[in-house]
């Protein structure tokens, strides 16, 4: 069994998906997925990206932090939009997905805090917070 990931090769005119298939090797997957992501980052001004969490992308993030150490320009303008997070946790809680992505990738590649669009998971009104995020995305998207 191998690894697979969808690579959104969207541009401003159309969306297409490319499937990345590798052998059962996390390093090969990380290398191919990182190459596809880097190519996309280089082709878009101020890219807005949603990133996965968990063990699957760990090797990818490690590869990206090592590769971009020599090419910090790759992350210039990079913006991260949190896909989801736990509710009720304060901003600094290490259990939040957005903080995990920060530690694993965003901090090491120097993505500034103001380029991280993150749910206020401890907001008193979750629906209002979801609308805030949707309004931001409508104004600053697409992903």
mmCIF file of C-alpha atoms in Angstrom:
data_model
loop_
_atom_site.group_PDB
_atom_site.id
_atom_site.type_symbol
_atom_site.label_atom_id
_atom_site.label_comp_id
_atom_site.label_asym_id
_atom_site.label_seq_id
_atom_site.Cartn_x
_atom_site.Cartn_y
_atom_site.Cartn_z
ATOM 1 C CA UNK A 1 0.000 0.000 0.000
ATOM 2 C CA UNK A 2 1.382 3.413 -0.937
ATOM 3 C CA UNK A 3 0.695 6.972 0.037
ATOM 4 C CA UNK A 4 -1.454 9.318 -2.007
ATOM 5 C CA UNK A 5 -2.363 12.962 -1.741
ATOM 6 C CA UNK A 6 -4.361 15.404 -3.773
ATOM 7 C CA UNK A 7 -2.379 18.263 -5.197
ATOM 8 C CA UNK A 8 -4.604 21.221 -6.030
ATOM 9 C CA UNK A 9 -3.109 22.671 -9.176
ATOM 10 C CA UNK A 10 -5.568 25.537 -9.233
ATOM 11 C CA UNK A 11 -4.911 28.817 -10.896
ATOM 12 C CA UNK A 12 -7.181 31.805 -11.140
ATOM 13 C CA UNK A 13 -9.068 30.325 -14.101
ATOM 14 C CA UNK A 14 -9.795 26.703 -13.206
ATOM 15 C CA UNK A 15 -9.237 24.025 -10.600
ATOM 16 C CA UNK A 16 -7.762 20.626 -11.321
ATOM 17 C CA UNK A 17 -6.499 17.966 -8.976
ATOM 18 C CA UNK A 18 -3.386 15.890 -9.414
ATOM 19 C CA UNK A 19 -3.020 12.677 -7.437
ATOM 20 C CA UNK A 20 0.460 11.967 -6.076
ATOM 21 C CA UNK A 21 1.076 8.252 -5.632
ATOM 22 C CA UNK A 22 4.222 6.836 -4.076
ATOM 23 C CA UNK A 23 5.483 3.498 -2.926
ATOM 24 C CA UNK A 24 5.047 2.603 0.739
ATOM 25 C CA UNK A 25 7.770 5.025 1.776
ATOM 26 C CA UNK A 26 7.135 8.155 3.848
ATOM 27 C CA UNK A 27 10.335 9.814 2.621
ATOM 28 C CA UNK A 28 9.382 9.393 -1.036
ATOM 29 C CA UNK A 29 5.902 10.742 -0.283
ATOM 30 C CA UNK A 30 7.331 13.724 1.615
ATOM 31 C CA UNK A 31 9.773 14.514 -1.181
ATOM 32 C CA UNK A 32 7.155 14.344 -3.965
ATOM 33 C CA UNK A 33 4.492 16.212 -1.993
ATOM 34 C CA UNK A 34 6.999 18.901 -0.950
ATOM 35 C CA UNK A 35 8.190 19.322 -4.547
ATOM 36 C CA UNK A 36 4.591 19.771 -5.706
ATOM 37 C CA UNK A 37 3.836 22.252 -2.911
ATOM 38 C CA UNK A 38 7.039 24.234 -3.517
ATOM 39 C CA UNK A 39 6.267 24.423 -7.235
ATOM 40 C CA UNK A 40 2.818 25.765 -6.416
ATOM 41 C CA UNK A 41 4.148 28.269 -3.866
ATOM 42 C CA UNK A 42 6.620 29.586 -6.431
ATOM 43 C CA UNK A 43 3.878 30.098 -9.011
ATOM 44 C CA UNK A 44 1.384 32.100 -6.907
ATOM 45 C CA UNK A 45 1.723 35.532 -5.334
ATOM 46 C CA UNK A 46 0.711 35.417 -1.659
ATOM 47 C CA UNK A 47 -0.570 31.828 -1.700
ATOM 48 C CA UNK A 48 -3.307 30.922 0.783
ATOM 49 C CA UNK A 49 -2.890 27.358 1.990
ATOM 50 C CA UNK A 50 -4.752 24.953 4.246
ATOM 51 C CA UNK A 51 -2.429 22.369 5.785
ATOM 52 C CA UNK A 52 -3.201 18.967 7.326
ATOM 53 C CA UNK A 53 -2.200 17.930 10.834
ATOM 54 C CA UNK A 54 -1.218 14.627 12.372
ATOM 55 C CA UNK A 55 1.410 12.016 11.626
ATOM 56 C CA UNK A 56 0.839 11.799 7.864
ATOM 57 C CA UNK A 57 2.292 15.222 6.960
ATOM 58 C CA UNK A 58 5.085 15.147 9.581
ATOM 59 C CA UNK A 59 7.714 13.930 7.111
ATOM 60 C CA UNK A 60 6.475 16.478 4.554
ATOM 61 C CA UNK A 61 6.876 19.338 7.032
ATOM 62 C CA UNK A 62 10.318 18.116 8.026
ATOM 63 C CA UNK A 63 11.372 18.019 4.370
ATOM 64 C CA UNK A 64 9.944 21.490 3.744
ATOM 65 C CA UNK A 65 11.738 23.037 6.729
ATOM 66 C CA UNK A 66 15.053 21.533 5.594
ATOM 67 C CA UNK A 67 14.546 22.537 1.947
ATOM 68 C CA UNK A 68 13.398 26.082 2.624
ATOM 69 C CA UNK A 69 16.288 26.763 5.025
ATOM 70 C CA UNK A 70 18.295 27.595 1.914
ATOM 71 C CA UNK A 71 15.401 29.255 0.065
ATOM 72 C CA UNK A 72 13.429 31.424 2.477
ATOM 73 C CA UNK A 73 11.964 33.279 -0.526
ATOM 74 C CA UNK A 74 9.724 30.268 -1.169
ATOM 75 C CA UNK A 75 7.606 31.245 1.837
ATOM 76 C CA UNK A 76 7.471 34.982 1.097
ATOM 77 C CA UNK A 77 3.827 35.951 1.107
ATOM 78 C CA UNK A 78 2.750 32.480 2.269
ATOM 79 C CA UNK A 79 -0.540 32.609 4.185
ATOM 80 C CA UNK A 80 -1.963 29.789 6.290
ATOM 81 C CA UNK A 81 -5.689 29.339 6.857
ATOM 82 C CA UNK A 82 -6.669 26.936 9.599
ATOM 83 C CA UNK A 83 -9.125 24.333 8.382
ATOM 84 C CA UNK A 84 -10.459 23.354 11.772
ATOM 85 C CA UNK A 85 -9.546 23.354 15.427
ATOM 86 C CA UNK A 86 -10.808 22.235 18.805
ATOM 87 C CA UNK A 87 -13.415 24.470 20.412
ATOM 88 C CA UNK A 88 -12.906 26.076 23.774
ATOM 89 C CA UNK A 89 -9.111 26.078 23.792
ATOM 90 C CA UNK A 90 -7.289 29.390 24.289
ATOM 91 C CA UNK A 91 -4.990 30.734 21.572
ATOM 92 C CA UNK A 92 -1.744 29.482 23.145
ATOM 93 C CA UNK A 93 -2.903 25.952 23.981
ATOM 94 C CA UNK A 94 -0.448 23.444 22.499
ATOM 95 C CA UNK A 95 -3.275 20.989 21.700
ATOM 96 C CA UNK A 96 -4.736 23.280 19.036
ATOM 97 C CA UNK A 97 -4.160 22.099 15.461
ATOM 98 C CA UNK A 98 -3.066 25.569 14.406
ATOM 99 C CA UNK A 99 -0.372 25.569 17.093
ATOM 100 C CA UNK A 100 0.798 22.107 16.017
ATOM 101 C CA UNK A 101 1.175 23.321 12.405
ATOM 102 C CA UNK A 102 2.963 26.378 13.779
ATOM 103 C CA UNK A 103 5.516 24.293 15.659
ATOM 104 C CA UNK A 104 5.928 21.728 12.864
ATOM 105 C CA UNK A 105 6.197 24.075 9.880
ATOM 106 C CA UNK A 106 5.176 27.726 10.138
ATOM 107 C CA UNK A 107 7.612 28.742 12.891
ATOM 108 C CA UNK A 108 10.635 26.968 11.349
ATOM 109 C CA UNK A 109 10.057 28.606 7.941
ATOM 110 C CA UNK A 110 9.350 32.022 9.504
ATOM 111 C CA UNK A 111 5.728 32.512 8.437
ATOM 112 C CA UNK A 112 4.745 35.623 10.430
ATOM 113 C CA UNK A 113 1.801 35.592 12.833
ATOM 114 C CA UNK A 114 -0.127 38.074 10.662
ATOM 115 C CA UNK A 115 -0.021 35.525 7.794
ATOM 116 C CA UNK A 116 -1.775 32.904 9.939
ATOM 117 C CA UNK A 117 -5.548 33.127 9.711
ATOM 118 C CA UNK A 118 -6.789 31.096 12.645
ATOM 119 C CA UNK A 119 -10.138 30.332 14.248
ATOM 120 C CA UNK A 120 -10.687 31.840 17.668
ATOM 121 C CA UNK A 121 -11.625 28.466 19.058
ATOM 122 C CA UNK A 122 -12.530 29.958 22.429
ATOM 123 C CA UNK A 123 -14.965 32.501 20.904
ATOM 124 C CA UNK A 124 -18.173 32.881 22.881
ATOM 125 C CA UNK A 125 -20.259 32.523 19.687
ATOM 126 C CA UNK A 126 -18.946 29.774 17.386
ATOM 127 C CA UNK A 127 -21.363 30.704 14.584
ATOM 128 C CA UNK A 128 -20.208 34.312 14.644
ATOM 129 C CA UNK A 129 -16.604 33.131 14.529
ATOM 130 C CA UNK A 130 -17.366 30.876 11.550
ATOM 131 C CA UNK A 131 -18.929 33.866 9.767
ATOM 132 C CA UNK A 132 -15.811 35.934 10.533
ATOM 133 C CA UNK A 133 -13.633 33.282 8.950
ATOM 134 C CA UNK A 134 -15.965 32.952 5.954
ATOM 135 C CA UNK A 135 -16.015 36.741 5.463
ATOM 136 C CA UNK A 136 -12.206 36.801 5.578
ATOM 137 C CA UNK A 137 -11.993 33.987 3.039
ATOM 138 C CA UNK A 138 -14.541 35.655 0.746
ATOM 139 C CA UNK A 139 -12.437 38.805 0.769
ATOM 140 C CA UNK A 140 -8.949 37.244 0.654
ATOM 141 C CA UNK A 141 -9.371 33.819 -0.998
ATOM 142 C CA UNK A 142 -9.423 31.541 -2.801
ATOM 143 C CA UNK A 143 -7.535 28.723 -1.137
#
